[in-house]
XYZ file of C-alpha atoms in Angstrom:
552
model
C -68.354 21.603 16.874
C -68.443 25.160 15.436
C -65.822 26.195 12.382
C -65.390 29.469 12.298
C -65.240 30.508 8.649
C -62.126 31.770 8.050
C -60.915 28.479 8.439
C -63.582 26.906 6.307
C -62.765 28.923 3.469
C -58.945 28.225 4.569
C -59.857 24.461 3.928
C -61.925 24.614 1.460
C -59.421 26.648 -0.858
C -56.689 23.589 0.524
C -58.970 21.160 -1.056
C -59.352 22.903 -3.885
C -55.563 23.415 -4.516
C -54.400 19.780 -3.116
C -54.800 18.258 -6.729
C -52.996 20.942 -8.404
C -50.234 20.943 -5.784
C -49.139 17.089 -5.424
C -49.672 17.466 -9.225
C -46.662 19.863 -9.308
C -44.968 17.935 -6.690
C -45.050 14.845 -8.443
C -44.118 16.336 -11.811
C -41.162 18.096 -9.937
C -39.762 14.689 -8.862
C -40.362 12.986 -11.833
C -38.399 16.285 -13.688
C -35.659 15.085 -11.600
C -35.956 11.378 -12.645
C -35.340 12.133 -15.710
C -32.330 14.505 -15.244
C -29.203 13.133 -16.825
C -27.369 13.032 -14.436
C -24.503 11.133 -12.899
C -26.857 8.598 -11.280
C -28.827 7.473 -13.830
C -29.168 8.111 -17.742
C -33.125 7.823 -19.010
C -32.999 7.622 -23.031
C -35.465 8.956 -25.606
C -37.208 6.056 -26.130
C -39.637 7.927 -28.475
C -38.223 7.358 -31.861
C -40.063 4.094 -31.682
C -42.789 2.952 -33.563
C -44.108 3.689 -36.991
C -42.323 7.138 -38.821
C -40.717 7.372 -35.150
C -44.148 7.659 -33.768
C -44.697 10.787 -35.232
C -47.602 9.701 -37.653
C -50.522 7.515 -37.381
C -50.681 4.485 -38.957
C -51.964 4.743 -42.781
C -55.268 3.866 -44.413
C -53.783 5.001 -47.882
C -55.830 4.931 -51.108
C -54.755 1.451 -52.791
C -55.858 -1.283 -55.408
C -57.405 -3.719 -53.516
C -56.667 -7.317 -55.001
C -59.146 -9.566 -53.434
C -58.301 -13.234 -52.525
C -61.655 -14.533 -53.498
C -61.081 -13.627 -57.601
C -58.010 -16.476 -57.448
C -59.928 -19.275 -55.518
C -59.966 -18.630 -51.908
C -63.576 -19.929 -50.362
C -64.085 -19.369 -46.424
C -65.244 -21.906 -44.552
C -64.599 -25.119 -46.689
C -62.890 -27.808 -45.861
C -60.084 -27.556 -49.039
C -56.820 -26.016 -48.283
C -56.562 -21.967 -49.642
C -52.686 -22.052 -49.837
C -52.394 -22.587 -53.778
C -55.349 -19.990 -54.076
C -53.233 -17.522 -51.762
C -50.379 -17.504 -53.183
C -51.703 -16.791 -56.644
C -52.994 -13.573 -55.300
C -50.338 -12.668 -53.534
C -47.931 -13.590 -57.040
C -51.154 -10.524 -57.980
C -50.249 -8.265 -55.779
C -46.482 -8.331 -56.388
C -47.069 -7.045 -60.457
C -49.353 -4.152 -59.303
C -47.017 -1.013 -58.733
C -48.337 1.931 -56.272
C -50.342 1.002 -52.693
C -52.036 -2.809 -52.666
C -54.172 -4.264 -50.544
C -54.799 -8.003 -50.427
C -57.986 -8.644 -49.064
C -59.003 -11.382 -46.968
C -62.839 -12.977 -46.880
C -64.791 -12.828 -43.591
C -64.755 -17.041 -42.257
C -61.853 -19.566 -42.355
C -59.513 -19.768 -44.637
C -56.906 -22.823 -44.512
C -52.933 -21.782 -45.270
C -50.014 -24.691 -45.437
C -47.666 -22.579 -47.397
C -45.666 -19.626 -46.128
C -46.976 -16.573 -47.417
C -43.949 -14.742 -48.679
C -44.181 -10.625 -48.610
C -41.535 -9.463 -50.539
C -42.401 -5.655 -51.745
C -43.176 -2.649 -50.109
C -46.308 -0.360 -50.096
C -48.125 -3.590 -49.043
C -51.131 -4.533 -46.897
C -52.095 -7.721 -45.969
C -55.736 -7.401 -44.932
C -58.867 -9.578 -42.995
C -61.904 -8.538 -42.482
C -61.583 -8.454 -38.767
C -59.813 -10.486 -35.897
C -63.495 -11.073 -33.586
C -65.538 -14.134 -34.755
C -67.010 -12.359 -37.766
C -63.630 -11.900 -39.056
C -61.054 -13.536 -40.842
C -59.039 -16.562 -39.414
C -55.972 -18.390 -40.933
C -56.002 -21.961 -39.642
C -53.198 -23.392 -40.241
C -53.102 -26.857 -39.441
C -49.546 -27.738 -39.986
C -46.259 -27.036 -38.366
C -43.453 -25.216 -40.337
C -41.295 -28.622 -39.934
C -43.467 -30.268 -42.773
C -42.891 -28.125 -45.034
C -39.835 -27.017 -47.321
C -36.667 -25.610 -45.571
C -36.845 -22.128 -46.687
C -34.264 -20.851 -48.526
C -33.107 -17.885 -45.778
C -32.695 -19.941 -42.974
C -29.673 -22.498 -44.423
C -26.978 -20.576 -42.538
C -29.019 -21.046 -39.684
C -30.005 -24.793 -40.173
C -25.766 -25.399 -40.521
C -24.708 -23.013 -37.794
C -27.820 -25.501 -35.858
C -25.443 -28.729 -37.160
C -22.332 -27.649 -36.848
C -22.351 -26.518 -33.226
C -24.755 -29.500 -31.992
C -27.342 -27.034 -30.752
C -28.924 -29.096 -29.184
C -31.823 -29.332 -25.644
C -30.012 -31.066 -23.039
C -32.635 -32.416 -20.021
C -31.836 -35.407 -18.498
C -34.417 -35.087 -15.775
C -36.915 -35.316 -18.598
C -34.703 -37.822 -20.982
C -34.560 -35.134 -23.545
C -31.919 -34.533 -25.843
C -32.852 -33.348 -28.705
C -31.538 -31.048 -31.666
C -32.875 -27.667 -31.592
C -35.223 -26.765 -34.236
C -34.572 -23.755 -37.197
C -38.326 -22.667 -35.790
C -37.511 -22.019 -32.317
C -36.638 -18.670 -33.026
C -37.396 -17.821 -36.546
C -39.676 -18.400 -38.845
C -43.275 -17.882 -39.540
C -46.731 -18.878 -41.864
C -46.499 -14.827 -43.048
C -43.647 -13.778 -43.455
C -41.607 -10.617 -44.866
C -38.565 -10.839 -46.193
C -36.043 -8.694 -49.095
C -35.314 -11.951 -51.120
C -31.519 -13.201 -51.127
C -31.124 -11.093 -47.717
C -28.921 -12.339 -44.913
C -31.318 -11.533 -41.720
C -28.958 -12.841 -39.007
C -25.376 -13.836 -38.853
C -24.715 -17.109 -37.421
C -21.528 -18.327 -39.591
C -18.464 -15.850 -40.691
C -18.280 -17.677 -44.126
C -21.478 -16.951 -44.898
C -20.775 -12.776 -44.337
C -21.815 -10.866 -46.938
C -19.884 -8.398 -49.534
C -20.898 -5.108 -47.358
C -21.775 -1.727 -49.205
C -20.069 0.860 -46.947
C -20.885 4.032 -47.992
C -18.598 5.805 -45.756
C -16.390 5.876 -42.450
C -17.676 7.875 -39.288
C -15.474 9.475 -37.102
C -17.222 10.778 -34.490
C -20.824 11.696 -32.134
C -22.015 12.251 -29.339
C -24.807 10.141 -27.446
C -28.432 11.873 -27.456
C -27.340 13.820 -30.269
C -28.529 13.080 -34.271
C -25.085 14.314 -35.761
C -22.284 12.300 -36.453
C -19.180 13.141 -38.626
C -17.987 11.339 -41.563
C -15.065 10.844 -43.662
C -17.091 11.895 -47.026
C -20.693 12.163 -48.074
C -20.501 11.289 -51.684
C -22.277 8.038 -51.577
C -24.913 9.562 -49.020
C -28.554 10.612 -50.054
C -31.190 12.586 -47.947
C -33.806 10.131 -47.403
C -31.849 7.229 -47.892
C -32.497 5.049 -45.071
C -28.691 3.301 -43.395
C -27.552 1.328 -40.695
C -24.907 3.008 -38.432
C -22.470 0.097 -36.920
C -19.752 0.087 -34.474
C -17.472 -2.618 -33.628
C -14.813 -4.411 -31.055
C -11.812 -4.833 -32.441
C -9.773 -4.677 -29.252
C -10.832 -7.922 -27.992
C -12.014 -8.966 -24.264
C -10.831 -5.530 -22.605
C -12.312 -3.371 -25.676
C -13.174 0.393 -25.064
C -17.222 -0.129 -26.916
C -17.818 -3.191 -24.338
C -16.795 -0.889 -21.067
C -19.309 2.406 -22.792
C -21.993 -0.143 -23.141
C -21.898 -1.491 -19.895
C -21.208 1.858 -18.415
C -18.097 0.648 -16.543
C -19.863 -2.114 -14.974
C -18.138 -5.067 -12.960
C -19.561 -7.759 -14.636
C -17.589 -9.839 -17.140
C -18.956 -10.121 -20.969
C -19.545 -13.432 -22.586
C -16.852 -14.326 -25.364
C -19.387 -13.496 -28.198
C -18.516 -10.099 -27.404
C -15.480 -10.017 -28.660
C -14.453 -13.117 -30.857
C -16.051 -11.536 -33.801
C -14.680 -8.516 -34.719
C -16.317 -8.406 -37.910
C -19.707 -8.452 -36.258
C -21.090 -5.196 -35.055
C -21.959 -5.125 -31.694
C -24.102 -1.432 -32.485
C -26.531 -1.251 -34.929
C -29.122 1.099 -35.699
C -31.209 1.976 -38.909
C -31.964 5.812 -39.278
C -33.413 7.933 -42.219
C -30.199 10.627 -43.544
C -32.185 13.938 -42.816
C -29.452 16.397 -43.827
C -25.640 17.012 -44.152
C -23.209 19.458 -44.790
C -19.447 18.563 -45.734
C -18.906 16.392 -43.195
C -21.652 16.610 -40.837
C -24.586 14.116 -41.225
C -28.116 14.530 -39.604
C -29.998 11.379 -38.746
C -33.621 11.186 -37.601
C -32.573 9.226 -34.197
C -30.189 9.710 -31.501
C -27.162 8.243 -30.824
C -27.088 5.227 -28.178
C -23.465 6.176 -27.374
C -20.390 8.209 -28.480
C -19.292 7.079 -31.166
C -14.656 6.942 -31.005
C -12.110 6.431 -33.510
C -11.277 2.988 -32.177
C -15.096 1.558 -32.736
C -14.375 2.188 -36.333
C -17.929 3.233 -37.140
C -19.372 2.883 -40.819
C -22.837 3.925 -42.571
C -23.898 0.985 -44.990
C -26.660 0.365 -47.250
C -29.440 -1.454 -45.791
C -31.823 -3.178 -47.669
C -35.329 -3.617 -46.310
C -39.625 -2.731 -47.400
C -41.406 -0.394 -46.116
C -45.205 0.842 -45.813
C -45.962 -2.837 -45.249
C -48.776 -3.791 -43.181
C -50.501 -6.839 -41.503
C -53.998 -6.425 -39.608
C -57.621 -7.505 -38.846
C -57.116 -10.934 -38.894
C -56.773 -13.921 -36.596
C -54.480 -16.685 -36.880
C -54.933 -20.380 -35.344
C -53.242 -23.465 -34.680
C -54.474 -26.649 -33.303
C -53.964 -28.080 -29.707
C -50.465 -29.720 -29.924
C -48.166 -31.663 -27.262
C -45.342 -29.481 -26.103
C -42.155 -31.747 -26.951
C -39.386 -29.381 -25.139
C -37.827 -25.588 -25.100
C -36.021 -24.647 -28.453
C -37.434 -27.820 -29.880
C -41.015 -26.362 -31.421
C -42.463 -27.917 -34.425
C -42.731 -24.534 -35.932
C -46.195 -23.087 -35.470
C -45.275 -19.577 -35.529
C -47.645 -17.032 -36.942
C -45.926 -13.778 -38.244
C -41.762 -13.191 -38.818
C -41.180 -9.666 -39.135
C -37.331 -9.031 -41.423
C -35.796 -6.157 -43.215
C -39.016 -4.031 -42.834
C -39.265 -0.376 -41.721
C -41.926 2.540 -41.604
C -44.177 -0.741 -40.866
C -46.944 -2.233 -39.063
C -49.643 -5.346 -37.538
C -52.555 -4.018 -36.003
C -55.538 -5.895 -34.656
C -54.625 -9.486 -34.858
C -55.030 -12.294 -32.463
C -53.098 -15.477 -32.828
C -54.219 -18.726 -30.359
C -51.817 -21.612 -29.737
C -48.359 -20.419 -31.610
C -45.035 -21.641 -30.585
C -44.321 -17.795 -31.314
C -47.209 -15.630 -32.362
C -44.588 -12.535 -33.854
C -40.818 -12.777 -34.024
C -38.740 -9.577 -35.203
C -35.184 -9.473 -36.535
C -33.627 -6.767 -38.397
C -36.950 -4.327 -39.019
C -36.890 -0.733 -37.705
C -39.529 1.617 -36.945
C -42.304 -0.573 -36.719
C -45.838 -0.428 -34.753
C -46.843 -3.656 -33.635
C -50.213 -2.803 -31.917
C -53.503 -4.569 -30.684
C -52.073 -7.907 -30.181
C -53.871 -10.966 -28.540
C -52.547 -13.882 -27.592
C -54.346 -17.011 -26.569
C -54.331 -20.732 -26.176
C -53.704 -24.105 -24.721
C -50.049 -24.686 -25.792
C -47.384 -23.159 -23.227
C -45.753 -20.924 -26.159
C -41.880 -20.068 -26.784
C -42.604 -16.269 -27.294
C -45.260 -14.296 -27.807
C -44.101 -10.767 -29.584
C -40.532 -11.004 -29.288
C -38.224 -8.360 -30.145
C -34.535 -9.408 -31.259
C -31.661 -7.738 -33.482
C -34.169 -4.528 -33.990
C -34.371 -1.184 -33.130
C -36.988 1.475 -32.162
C -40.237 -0.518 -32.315
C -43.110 -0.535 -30.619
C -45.242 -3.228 -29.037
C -48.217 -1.241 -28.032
C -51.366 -3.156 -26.132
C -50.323 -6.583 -26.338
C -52.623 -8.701 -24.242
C -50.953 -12.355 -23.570
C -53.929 -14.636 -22.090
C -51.796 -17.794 -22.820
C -48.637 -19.668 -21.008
C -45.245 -18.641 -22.631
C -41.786 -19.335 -21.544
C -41.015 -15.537 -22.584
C -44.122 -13.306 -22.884
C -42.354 -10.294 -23.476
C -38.365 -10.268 -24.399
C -36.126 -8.266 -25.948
C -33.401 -10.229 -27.779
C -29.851 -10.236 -28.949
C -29.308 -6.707 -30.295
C -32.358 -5.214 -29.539
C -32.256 -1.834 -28.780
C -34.372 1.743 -27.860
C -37.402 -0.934 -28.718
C -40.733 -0.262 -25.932
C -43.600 -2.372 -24.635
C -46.504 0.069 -24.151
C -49.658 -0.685 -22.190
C -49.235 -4.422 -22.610
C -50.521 -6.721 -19.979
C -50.013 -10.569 -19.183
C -52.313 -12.290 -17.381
C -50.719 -15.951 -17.048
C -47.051 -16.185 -15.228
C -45.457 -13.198 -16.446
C -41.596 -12.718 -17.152
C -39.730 -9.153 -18.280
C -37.571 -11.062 -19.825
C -33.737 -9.351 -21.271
C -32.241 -11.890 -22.970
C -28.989 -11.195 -23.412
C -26.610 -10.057 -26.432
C -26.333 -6.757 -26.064
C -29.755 -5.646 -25.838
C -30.037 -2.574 -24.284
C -31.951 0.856 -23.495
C -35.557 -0.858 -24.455
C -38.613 -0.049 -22.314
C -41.487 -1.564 -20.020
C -43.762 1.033 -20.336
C -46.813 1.166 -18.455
C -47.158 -2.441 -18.116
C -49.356 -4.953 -15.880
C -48.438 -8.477 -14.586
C -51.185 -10.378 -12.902
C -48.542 -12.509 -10.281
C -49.248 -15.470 -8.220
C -45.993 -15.232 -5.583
C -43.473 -18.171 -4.617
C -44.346 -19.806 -1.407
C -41.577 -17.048 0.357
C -43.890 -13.898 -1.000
C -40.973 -13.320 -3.802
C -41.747 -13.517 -7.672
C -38.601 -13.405 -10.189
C -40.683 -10.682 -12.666
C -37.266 -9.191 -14.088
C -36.021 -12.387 -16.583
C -32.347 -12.743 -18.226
C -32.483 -15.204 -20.341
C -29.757 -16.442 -23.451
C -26.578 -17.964 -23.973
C -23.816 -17.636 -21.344
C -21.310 -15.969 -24.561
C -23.773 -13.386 -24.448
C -24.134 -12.465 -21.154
C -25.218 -10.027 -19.065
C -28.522 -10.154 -19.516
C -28.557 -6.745 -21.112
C -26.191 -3.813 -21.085
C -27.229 -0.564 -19.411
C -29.916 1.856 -19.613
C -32.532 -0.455 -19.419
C -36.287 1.181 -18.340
C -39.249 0.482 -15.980
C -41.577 3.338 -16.096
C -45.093 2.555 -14.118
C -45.579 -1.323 -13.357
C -48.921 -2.530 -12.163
C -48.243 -5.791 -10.306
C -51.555 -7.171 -8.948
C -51.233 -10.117 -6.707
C -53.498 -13.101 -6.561
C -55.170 -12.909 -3.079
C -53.306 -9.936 -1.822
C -53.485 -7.097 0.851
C -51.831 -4.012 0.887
C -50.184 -5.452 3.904
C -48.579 -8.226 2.269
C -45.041 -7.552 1.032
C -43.371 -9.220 -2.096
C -40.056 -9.278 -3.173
C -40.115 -8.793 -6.941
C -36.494 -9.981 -8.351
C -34.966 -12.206 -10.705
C -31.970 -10.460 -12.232
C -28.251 -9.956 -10.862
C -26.738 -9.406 -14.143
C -28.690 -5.987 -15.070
C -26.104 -3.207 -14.875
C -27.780 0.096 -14.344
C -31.245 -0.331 -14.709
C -33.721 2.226 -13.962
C -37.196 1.315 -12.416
C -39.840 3.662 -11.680
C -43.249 3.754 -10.297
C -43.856 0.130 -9.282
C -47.192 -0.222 -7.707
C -50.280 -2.711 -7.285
C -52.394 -4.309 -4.903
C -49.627 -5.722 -2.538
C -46.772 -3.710 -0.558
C -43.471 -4.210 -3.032
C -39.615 -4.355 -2.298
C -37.099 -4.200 -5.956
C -34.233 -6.100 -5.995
C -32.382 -5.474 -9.465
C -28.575 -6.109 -9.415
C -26.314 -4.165 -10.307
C -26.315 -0.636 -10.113
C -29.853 0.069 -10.455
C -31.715 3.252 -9.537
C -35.048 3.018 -8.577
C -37.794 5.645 -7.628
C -41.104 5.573 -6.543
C -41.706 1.936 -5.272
C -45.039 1.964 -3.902
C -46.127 4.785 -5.644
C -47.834 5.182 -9.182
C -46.248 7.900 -11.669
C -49.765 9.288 -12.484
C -49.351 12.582 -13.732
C -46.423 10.944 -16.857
C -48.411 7.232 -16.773
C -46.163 6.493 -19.854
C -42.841 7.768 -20.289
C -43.044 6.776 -24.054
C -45.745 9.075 -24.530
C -44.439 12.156 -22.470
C -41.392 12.146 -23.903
C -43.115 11.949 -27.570
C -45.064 14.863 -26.714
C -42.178 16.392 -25.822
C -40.195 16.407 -28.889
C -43.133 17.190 -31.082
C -44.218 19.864 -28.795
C -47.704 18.903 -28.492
């Protein structure tokens, strides 16, 4: 058949344009996505990560102490703990930027290593098989309590925490190390992390009352800024103290049905907002921060700035850390071999580092603008968590690859908040797990799940789990941007239901895609776009929304 070539050239300059205009199609939609609007609010999730993601992360020009000078020998059979801690006892005298420097080979640790100053890097020579590797042969429950974790070994007691299974003849009391805890391990000495018991509360610095804000914005107003600094680094907090009908709990849940667990209002002391932000300016009464309000902030939350103690420029990378094969007893029972617990750091980072049979390779509480990036996970062991984020705010989990079982490969905890998983993938029964307490507008970004589907082509890929006092599983504003399911033996014409959460008020999910045909069901009040379809033109809302506010 003959063309004529008018409409060749018609065609041809249709071909030509089609990328160009589904590109400004797509974009258009996506524009609209993330309208704020009265169906759905998106937030800036990108204040996360290291200086708010707006620097890479540091190779600065340091005194390198190296491990080797104080008796550390790769490779040998004798334990390097004594020889560890000397030069890490080194590296705490030596003021300015410090590296401590790990040998190539094996080393052998049975003593927590303690970092407890800032401008800080703990360093291997690499996390592939020429590299360093911490074996650590020992679970934390052989050796000494530490110090920081009494209120949580009595708060343990005094409420008989305890794993209840009586199809499996377990009961058992829970274990300090199920969710804390690890063989490295930063920490501001003689600093509550997590509140567990009101008579343990500490003697708060409040530097002064705020009165009011608006949510997206960076200004608040405050009764006086006389105790304020620019570049001092606070913690905003709000509270309940109206009890169960409060006015925070209804603006967190965005006047959702669903009932709150007791936890969140028999405290009133205990602020159910918190988020650590650098002071960037004021005048009188008007305070800048460097990150955006999660909500408005009212008279009746009785909002305060306080000091908040933490390191910073601290750094953990190149390095490898293993623990043997070991029986799995129960859940929230785990000997304790848990590889890295992240506290009171900010402006921080752990790059490179694989870790193979943890109970929990890297647990987070109270750190802030932190890049946690390059993470492996491996091993035989089903683990508790993998990289867990709770009780922190704006960090970054960037290409974490989990290889191993784990009852929560990626969670966001009790008072997590505007935290994102970035380009992370899990291989081995995944779970998006929200688990409870408050946690809310945190991020899936760009993630993949390899699935294997329930016998009724369903797969319960959106996790809540926690304690029934903190329930919902997470307030609202929570984000799915782009998520690549792929299906073990599937065909586009096989449909799966993905599901698993009822208690998720006002979710958004967007762009979920794979090899398989997909229906959503997320309950309540979510909004969902582009099921079936990938978001290619913004593949990570993270990073269009960082190039955004820096303009690049």
């Amino acid at each position: 058949m003959n063309i004529p070539n008018n409409i060749v050239k018609i065609l041809v300059l249709f071909v030509s344009l089609a990328p160009s205009l589904l590109w400004s199609q797509t974009k258009e939609d996506i524009q609209k996505i993330l309208l704020k609007n009265n169906e759905t609010y998106i937030p800036d999730f990108s204040y996360a990560g290291y200086h708010n993601g707006e620097k890479p992360l540091p190779t600065p020009k340091s005194t390198i102490v190296y491990a080797t000078d104080f008796g550390v020998i790769a490779n040998d059979p004798i334990d390097d703990s004594k020889a560890l801690l000397k030069a890490l006892e080194k590296a705490k005298t030596i003021p300015g930027n410090v590296v401590l420097e790990l040998p190539a080979g094996r080393i052998i640790l049975s003593s927590i290593l303690y970092i407890e100053r800032s401008n800080f890097i703990l360093r291997g020579a690499g996390s592939d098989e020429k590299g360093t590797e911490i074996f650590c042969p020992r679970p934390m429950m052989y050796l000494k309590d530490p110090e920081s974790l009494t209120e949580l070994r009595e708060y343990l007691v005094t409420f008989d925490k305890r794993q209840r299974e009586k199809e499996n003849n377990i009961d058992l009391p829970f274990s300090q190390y199920a969710w804390s805890g690890g063989m490295i391990w930063t920490q501001v000495p003689g600093e509550r992390v997590k509140s567990y018991l009101e008579k343990y509360d500490p003697e708060i610095n409040v530097l002064t009352k705020v009165i009011s804000g608006k949510r997206g914005e960076t200004t608040i107003t405050v009764t006086d800024t006389k105790n304020l600094k620019v570049g001092d680094v606070v913690e905003l907090e709000l509270f309940n103290k109206e009890g169960q009908n409060g006015e925070i709990i209804t603006a967190l849940y965005n006047n959702s049905d669903l009932k709150p667990g007791s936890h969140h209002w028999q405290f009133p002391t205990l602020p159910l907002v918190r988020q650590q932000a650098e002071i960037v300016k004021f005048t009188k009464n008007i305070v800048t921060i460097k990150d955006p309000l999660m909500i408005d902030i009212k008279p009746v939350y009785e909002a305060q700035l306080v000091e908040w103690k933490h390191l910073a420029e601290v750094g953990i990378e190149n390095l490898k850390i293993t623990f043997p094969d070991a029986p799995r007893v129960a859940h929230h029972v785990e000997p304790g071999y848990n590889a890295i617990f992240l506290t009171r750091i900010f402006n921080s980072w752990v790059n490179n580092v694989v870790i193979h049979n943890a109970d929990s390779g890297i647990l987070t509480e109270e750190i802030a603008n932190t890049t946690v990036q390059n993470i492996t996970t491996t091993g035989n062991n089903l683990a508790h968590y993998t990289v867990a984020l709770g009780g922190v705010h704006n960090v970054l989990i960037k290409n974490l690859k989990v290889y191993n079982d784990a009852v929560h490969p990626m969670s966001f905890n009790t008072f997590s908040t505007k935290n994102v998983y970035q380009y992370c993938t899990v291989f081995k029964n995944p779970i998006l797990d929200q688990h409870s307490g408050l946690n809310h507008q945190n991020l899936f970004d760009a993630t993949t799940v390899y699935i294997k589907p329930k016998a009724d082509n369903s797969y319960p890929i959106f996790g809540g789990g926690g304690a029934d006092y903190w329930k919902p599983s997470h307030a609202a504003f929570s984000t799915f941007w782009n998520l690549n399911v792929q299906v073990e033996n599937a065909s586009k014409s096989l449909s799966i239901l993905l599901n698993g959460l009822k208690d998720g008020p006002f979710a958004t999910v967007v762009g979920v895609h794979g090899n398989a045909t997909f229906e959503v069901s997320y309950e309540p009040n979510s909004y969902k776009q582009l099921i079936n379809q990938k978001p290619a033109t913004i593949p990570s809302l993270y990073d269009y929304q960082l190039k955004k506010r820096l303009k690049l």
